[in-house]
mmCIF file of C-alpha atoms in Angstrom:
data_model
loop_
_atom_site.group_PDB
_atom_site.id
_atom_site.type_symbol
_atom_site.label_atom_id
_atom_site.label_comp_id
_atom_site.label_asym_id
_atom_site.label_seq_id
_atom_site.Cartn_x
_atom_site.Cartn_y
_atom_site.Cartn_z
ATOM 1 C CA UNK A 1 1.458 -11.298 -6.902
ATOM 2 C CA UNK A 2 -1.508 -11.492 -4.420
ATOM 3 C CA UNK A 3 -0.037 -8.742 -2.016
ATOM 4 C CA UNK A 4 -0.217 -6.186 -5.313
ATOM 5 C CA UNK A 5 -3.046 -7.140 -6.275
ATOM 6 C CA UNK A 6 -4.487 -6.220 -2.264
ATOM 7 C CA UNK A 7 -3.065 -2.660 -2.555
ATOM 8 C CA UNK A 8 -5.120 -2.385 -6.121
ATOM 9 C CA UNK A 9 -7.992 -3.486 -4.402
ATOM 10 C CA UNK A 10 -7.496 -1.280 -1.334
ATOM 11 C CA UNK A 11 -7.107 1.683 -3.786
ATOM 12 C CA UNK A 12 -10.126 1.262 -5.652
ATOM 13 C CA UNK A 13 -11.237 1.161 -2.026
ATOM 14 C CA UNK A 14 -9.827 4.499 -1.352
ATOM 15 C CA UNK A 15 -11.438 5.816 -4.413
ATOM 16 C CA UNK A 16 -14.776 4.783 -3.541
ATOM 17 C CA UNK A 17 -14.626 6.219 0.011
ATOM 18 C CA UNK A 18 -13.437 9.354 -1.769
ATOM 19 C CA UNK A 19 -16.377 9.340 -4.031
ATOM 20 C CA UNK A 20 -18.976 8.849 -0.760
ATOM 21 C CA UNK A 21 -17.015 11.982 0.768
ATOM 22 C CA UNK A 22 -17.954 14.188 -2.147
ATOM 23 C CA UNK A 23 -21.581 13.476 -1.487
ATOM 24 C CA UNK A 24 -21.285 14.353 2.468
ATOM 25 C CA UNK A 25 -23.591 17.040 2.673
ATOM 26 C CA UNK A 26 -22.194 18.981 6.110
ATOM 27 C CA UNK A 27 -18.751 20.305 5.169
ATOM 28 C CA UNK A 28 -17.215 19.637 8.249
ATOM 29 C CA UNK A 29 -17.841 15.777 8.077
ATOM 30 C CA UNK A 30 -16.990 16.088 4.291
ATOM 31 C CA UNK A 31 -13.430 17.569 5.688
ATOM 32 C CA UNK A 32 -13.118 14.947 7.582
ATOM 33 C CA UNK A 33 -13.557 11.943 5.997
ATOM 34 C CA UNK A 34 -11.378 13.495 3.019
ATOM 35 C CA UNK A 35 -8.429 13.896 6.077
ATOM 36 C CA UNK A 36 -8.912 10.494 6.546
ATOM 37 C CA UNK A 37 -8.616 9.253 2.944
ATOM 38 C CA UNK A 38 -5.575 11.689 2.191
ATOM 39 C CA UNK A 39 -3.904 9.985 5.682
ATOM 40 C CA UNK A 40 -4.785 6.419 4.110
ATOM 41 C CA UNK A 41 -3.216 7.208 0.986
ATOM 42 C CA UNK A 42 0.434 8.209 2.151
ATOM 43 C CA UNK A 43 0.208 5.250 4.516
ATOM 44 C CA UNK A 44 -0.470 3.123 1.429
ATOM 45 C CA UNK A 45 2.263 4.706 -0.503
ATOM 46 C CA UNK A 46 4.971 4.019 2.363
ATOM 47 C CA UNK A 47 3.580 0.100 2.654
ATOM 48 C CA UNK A 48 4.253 0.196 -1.304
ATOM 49 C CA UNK A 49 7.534 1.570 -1.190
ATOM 50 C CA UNK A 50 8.445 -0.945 1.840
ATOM 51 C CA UNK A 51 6.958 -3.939 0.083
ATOM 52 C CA UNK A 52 9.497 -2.787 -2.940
ATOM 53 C CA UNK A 53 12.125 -2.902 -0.592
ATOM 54 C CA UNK A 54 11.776 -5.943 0.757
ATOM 55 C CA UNK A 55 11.297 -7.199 -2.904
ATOM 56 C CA UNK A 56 14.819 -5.460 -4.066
ATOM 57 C CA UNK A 57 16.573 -7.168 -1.039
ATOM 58 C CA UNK A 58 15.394 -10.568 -1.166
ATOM 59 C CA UNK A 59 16.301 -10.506 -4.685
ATOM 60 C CA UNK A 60 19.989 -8.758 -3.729
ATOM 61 C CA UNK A 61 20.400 -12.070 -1.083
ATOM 62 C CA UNK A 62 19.247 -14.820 -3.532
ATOM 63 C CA UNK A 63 21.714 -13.333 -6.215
ATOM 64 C CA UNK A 64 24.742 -13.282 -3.806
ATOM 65 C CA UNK A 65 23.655 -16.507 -2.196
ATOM 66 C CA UNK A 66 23.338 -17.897 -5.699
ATOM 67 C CA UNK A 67 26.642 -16.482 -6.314
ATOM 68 C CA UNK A 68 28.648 -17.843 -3.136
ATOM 69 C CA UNK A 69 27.083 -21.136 -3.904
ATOM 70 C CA UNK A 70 28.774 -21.220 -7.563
ATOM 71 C CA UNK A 71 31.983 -20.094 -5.942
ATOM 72 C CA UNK A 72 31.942 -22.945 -3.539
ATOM 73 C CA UNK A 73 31.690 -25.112 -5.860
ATOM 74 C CA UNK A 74 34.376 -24.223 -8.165
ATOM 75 C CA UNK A 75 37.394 -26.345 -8.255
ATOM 76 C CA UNK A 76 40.927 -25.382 -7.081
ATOM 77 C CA UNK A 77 42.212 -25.673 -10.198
ATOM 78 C CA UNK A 78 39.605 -24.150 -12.345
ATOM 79 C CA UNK A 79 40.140 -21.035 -14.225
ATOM 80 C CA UNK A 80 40.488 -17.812 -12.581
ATOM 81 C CA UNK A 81 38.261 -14.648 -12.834
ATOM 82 C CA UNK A 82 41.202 -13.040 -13.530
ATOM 83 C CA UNK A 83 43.106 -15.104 -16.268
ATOM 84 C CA UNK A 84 46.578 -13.750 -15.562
ATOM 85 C CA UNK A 85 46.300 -13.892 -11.996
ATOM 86 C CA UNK A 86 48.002 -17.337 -12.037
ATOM 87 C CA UNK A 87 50.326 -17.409 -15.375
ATOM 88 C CA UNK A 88 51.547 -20.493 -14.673
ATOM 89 C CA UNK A 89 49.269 -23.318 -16.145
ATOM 90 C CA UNK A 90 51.739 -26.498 -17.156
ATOM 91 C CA UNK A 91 51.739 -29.500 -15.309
ATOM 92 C CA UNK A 92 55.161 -28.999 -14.381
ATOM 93 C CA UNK A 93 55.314 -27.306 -11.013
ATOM 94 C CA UNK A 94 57.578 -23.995 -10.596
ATOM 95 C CA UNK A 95 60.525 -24.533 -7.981
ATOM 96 C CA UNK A 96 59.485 -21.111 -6.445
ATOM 97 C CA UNK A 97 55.730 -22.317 -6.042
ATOM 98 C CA UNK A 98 54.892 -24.619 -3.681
ATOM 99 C CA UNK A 99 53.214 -28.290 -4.682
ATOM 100 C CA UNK A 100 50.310 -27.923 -2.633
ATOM 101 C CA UNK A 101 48.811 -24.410 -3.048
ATOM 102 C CA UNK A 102 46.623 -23.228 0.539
ATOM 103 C CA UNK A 103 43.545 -23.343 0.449
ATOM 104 C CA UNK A 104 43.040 -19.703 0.965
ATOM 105 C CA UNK A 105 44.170 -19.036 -2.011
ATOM 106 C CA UNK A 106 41.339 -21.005 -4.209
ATOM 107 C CA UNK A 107 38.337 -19.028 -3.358
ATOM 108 C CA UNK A 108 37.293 -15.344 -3.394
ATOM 109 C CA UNK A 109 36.115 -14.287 -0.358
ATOM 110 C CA UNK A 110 33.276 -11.606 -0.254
ATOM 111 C CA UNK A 111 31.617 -11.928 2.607
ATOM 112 C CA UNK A 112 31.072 -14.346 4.889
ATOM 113 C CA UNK A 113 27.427 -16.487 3.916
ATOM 114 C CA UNK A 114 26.294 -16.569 7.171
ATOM 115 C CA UNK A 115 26.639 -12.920 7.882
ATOM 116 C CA UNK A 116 24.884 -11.882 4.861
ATOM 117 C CA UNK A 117 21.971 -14.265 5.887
ATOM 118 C CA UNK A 118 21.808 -12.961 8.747
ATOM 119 C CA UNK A 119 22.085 -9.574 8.098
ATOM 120 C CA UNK A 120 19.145 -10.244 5.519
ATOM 121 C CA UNK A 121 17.024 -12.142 7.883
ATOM 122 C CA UNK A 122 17.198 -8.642 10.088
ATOM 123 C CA UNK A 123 16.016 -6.652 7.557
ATOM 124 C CA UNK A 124 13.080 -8.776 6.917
ATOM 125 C CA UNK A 125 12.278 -9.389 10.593
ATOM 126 C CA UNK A 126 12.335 -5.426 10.845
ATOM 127 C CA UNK A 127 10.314 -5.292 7.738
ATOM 128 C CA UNK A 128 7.640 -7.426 8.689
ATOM 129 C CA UNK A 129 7.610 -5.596 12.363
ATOM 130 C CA UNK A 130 6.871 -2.143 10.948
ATOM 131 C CA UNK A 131 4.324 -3.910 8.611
ATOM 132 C CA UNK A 132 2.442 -5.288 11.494
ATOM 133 C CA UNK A 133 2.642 -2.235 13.564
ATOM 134 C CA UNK A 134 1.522 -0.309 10.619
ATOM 135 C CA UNK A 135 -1.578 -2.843 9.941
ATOM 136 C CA UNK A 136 -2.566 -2.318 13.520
ATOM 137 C CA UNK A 137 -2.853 1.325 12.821
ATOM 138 C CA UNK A 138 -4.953 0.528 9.574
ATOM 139 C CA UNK A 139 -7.641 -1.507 12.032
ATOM 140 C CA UNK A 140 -7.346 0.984 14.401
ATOM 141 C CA UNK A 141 -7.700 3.827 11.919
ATOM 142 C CA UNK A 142 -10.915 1.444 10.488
ATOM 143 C CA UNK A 143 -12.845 1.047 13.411
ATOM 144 C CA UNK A 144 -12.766 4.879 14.277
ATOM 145 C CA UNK A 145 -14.115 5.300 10.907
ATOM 146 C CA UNK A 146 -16.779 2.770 11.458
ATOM 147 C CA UNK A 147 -17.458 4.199 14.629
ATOM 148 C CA UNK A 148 -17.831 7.748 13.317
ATOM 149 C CA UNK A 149 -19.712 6.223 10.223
ATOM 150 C CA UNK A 150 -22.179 4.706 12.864
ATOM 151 C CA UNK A 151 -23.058 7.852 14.592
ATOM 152 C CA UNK A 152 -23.359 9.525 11.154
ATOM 153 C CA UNK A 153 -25.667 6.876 10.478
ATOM 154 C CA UNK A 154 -27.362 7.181 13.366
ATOM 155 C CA UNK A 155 -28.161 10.927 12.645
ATOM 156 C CA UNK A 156 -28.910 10.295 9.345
ATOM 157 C CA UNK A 157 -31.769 7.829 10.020
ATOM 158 C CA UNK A 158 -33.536 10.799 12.570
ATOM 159 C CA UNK A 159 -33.030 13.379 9.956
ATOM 160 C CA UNK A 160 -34.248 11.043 7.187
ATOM 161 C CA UNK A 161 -37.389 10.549 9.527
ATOM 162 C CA UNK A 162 -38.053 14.440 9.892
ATOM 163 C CA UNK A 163 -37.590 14.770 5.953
ATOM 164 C CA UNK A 164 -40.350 12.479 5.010
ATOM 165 C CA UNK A 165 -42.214 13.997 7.761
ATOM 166 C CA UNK A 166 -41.822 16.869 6.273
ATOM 167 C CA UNK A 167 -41.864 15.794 2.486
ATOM 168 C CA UNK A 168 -45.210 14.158 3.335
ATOM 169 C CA UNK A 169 -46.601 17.898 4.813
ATOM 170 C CA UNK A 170 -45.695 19.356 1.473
ATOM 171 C CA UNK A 171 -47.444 16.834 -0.642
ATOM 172 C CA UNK A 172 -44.381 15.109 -1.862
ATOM 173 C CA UNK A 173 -45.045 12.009 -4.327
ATOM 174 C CA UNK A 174 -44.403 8.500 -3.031
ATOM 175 C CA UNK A 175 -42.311 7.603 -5.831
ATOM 176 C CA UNK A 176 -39.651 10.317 -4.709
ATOM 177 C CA UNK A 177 -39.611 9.215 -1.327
ATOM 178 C CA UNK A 178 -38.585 5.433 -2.250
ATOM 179 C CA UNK A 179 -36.475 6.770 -5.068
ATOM 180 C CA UNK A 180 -34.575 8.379 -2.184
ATOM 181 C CA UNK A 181 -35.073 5.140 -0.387
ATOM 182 C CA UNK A 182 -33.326 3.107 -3.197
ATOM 183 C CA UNK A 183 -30.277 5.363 -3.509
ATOM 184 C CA UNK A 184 -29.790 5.255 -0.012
ATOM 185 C CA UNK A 185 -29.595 1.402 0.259
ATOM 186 C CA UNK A 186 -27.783 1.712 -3.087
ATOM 187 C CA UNK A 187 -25.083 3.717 -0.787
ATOM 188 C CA UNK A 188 -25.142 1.813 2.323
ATOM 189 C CA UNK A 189 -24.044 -1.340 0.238
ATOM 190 C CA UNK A 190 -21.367 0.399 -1.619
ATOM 191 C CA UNK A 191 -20.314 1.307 2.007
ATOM 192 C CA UNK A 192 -20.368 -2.350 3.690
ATOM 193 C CA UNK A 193 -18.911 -3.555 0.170
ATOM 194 C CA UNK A 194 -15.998 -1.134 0.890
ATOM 195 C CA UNK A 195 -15.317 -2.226 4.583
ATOM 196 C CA UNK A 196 -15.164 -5.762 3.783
ATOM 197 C CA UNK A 197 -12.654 -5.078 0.677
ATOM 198 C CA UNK A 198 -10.906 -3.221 3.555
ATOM 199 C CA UNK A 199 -10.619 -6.349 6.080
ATOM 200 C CA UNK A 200 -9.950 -8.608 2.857
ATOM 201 C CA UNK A 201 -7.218 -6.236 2.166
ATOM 202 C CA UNK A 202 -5.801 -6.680 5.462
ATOM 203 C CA UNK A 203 -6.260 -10.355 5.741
ATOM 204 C CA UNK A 204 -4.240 -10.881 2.689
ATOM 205 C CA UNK A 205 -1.415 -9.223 3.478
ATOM 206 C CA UNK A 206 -0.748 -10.051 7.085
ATOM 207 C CA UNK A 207 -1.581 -13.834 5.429
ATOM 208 C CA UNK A 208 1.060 -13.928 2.216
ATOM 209 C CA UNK A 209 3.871 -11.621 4.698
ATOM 210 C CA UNK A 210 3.887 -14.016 7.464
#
């Protein structure tokens, strides 16, 4: 539902950070932020693989809860799982068997309900405690990257300012200067678009878990 559809679109996310990585030009900021994405991407794949789980086990409760609920309301009398468990099925009552079976005898214990429930409610309450704890380390793994993005940013705005310093000493034409100009923008945008995907991504999911 919604939540897969937030891990596609915090994929394509990772994919487009990826792609801005590649065109890092110092290597050791181009390590870094490729650190980062591989980091992202096995935190994604164990909030997958827990959101599976928690899918498989809610599905595992409703079936046995669906079951229990049919096998409270079969009759006393009704017939058996196993049909030669009671081979006695006339009217006429046995002298050896008593008129008034127990009532422990007309249902097939598994499990008590409540236990199960409870057992399942655990699970979930665990589930949704390591999803929360790992969503905080998604924000706080964000806002070091936007805090490292701004001081990249930062430096890139002085050395764009010495380039066209420079570009304009050599006699570079205008229209490569704002041609440089427009890709840049053209980045920054694909940048912002990718942060609020991010915080989309992470709205959704602590929205649709709660």
């Amino acid at each position: 539902g919604n939540v897969s559809v937030s891990i596609a679109t915090f994929t394509k996310t990772l994919d487009e950070y990826q792609s801005l990585a590649r065109q890092e030009i110092v290597p050791k900021k181009q390590e870094e932020a490729f650190e980062r994405v591989k980091r992202f991407r096995e935190d994604l794949s164990d909030f997958r693989t827990q959101v599976d789980s928690l899918k498989k086990a809610r599905e595992d409760a409703q079936h046995q809860d669906n079951r229990t609920e049919l096998l409270g309301r079969r009759p006393y009398n009704a017939t058996p799982e196993n049909p030669y468990a009671n081979p006695t099925t006339t009217n006429t009552h046995s002298v050896f068997q008593p008129r008034h079976p127990t009532q422990s005898g007309g249902h097939l214990t598994t499990g008590s309900p409540d236990e199960m429930r409870e057992a399942h409610a655990f699970r979930e309450q665990n589930f949704f405690s390591n999803t929360n704890q790992a969503l905080d380390d998604y924000i706080a793994r964000g806002q070091a990257v936007l805090g490292d993005l701004g001081q990249q940013r930062e430096m890139l705005k002085s050395t764009q300012k010495r380039l066209y310093s420079v570009a304009n000493t050599l006699g570079v034409s205008g229209d490569t200067i704002r041609m440089v100009e427009r890709r840049a923008k053209e980045d920054k945008w694909i940048f912002f678009a990718g942060v609020i995907v991010f915080f989309l991504f992470c709205w959704l999911v602590l929205h649709f878990l709660r």
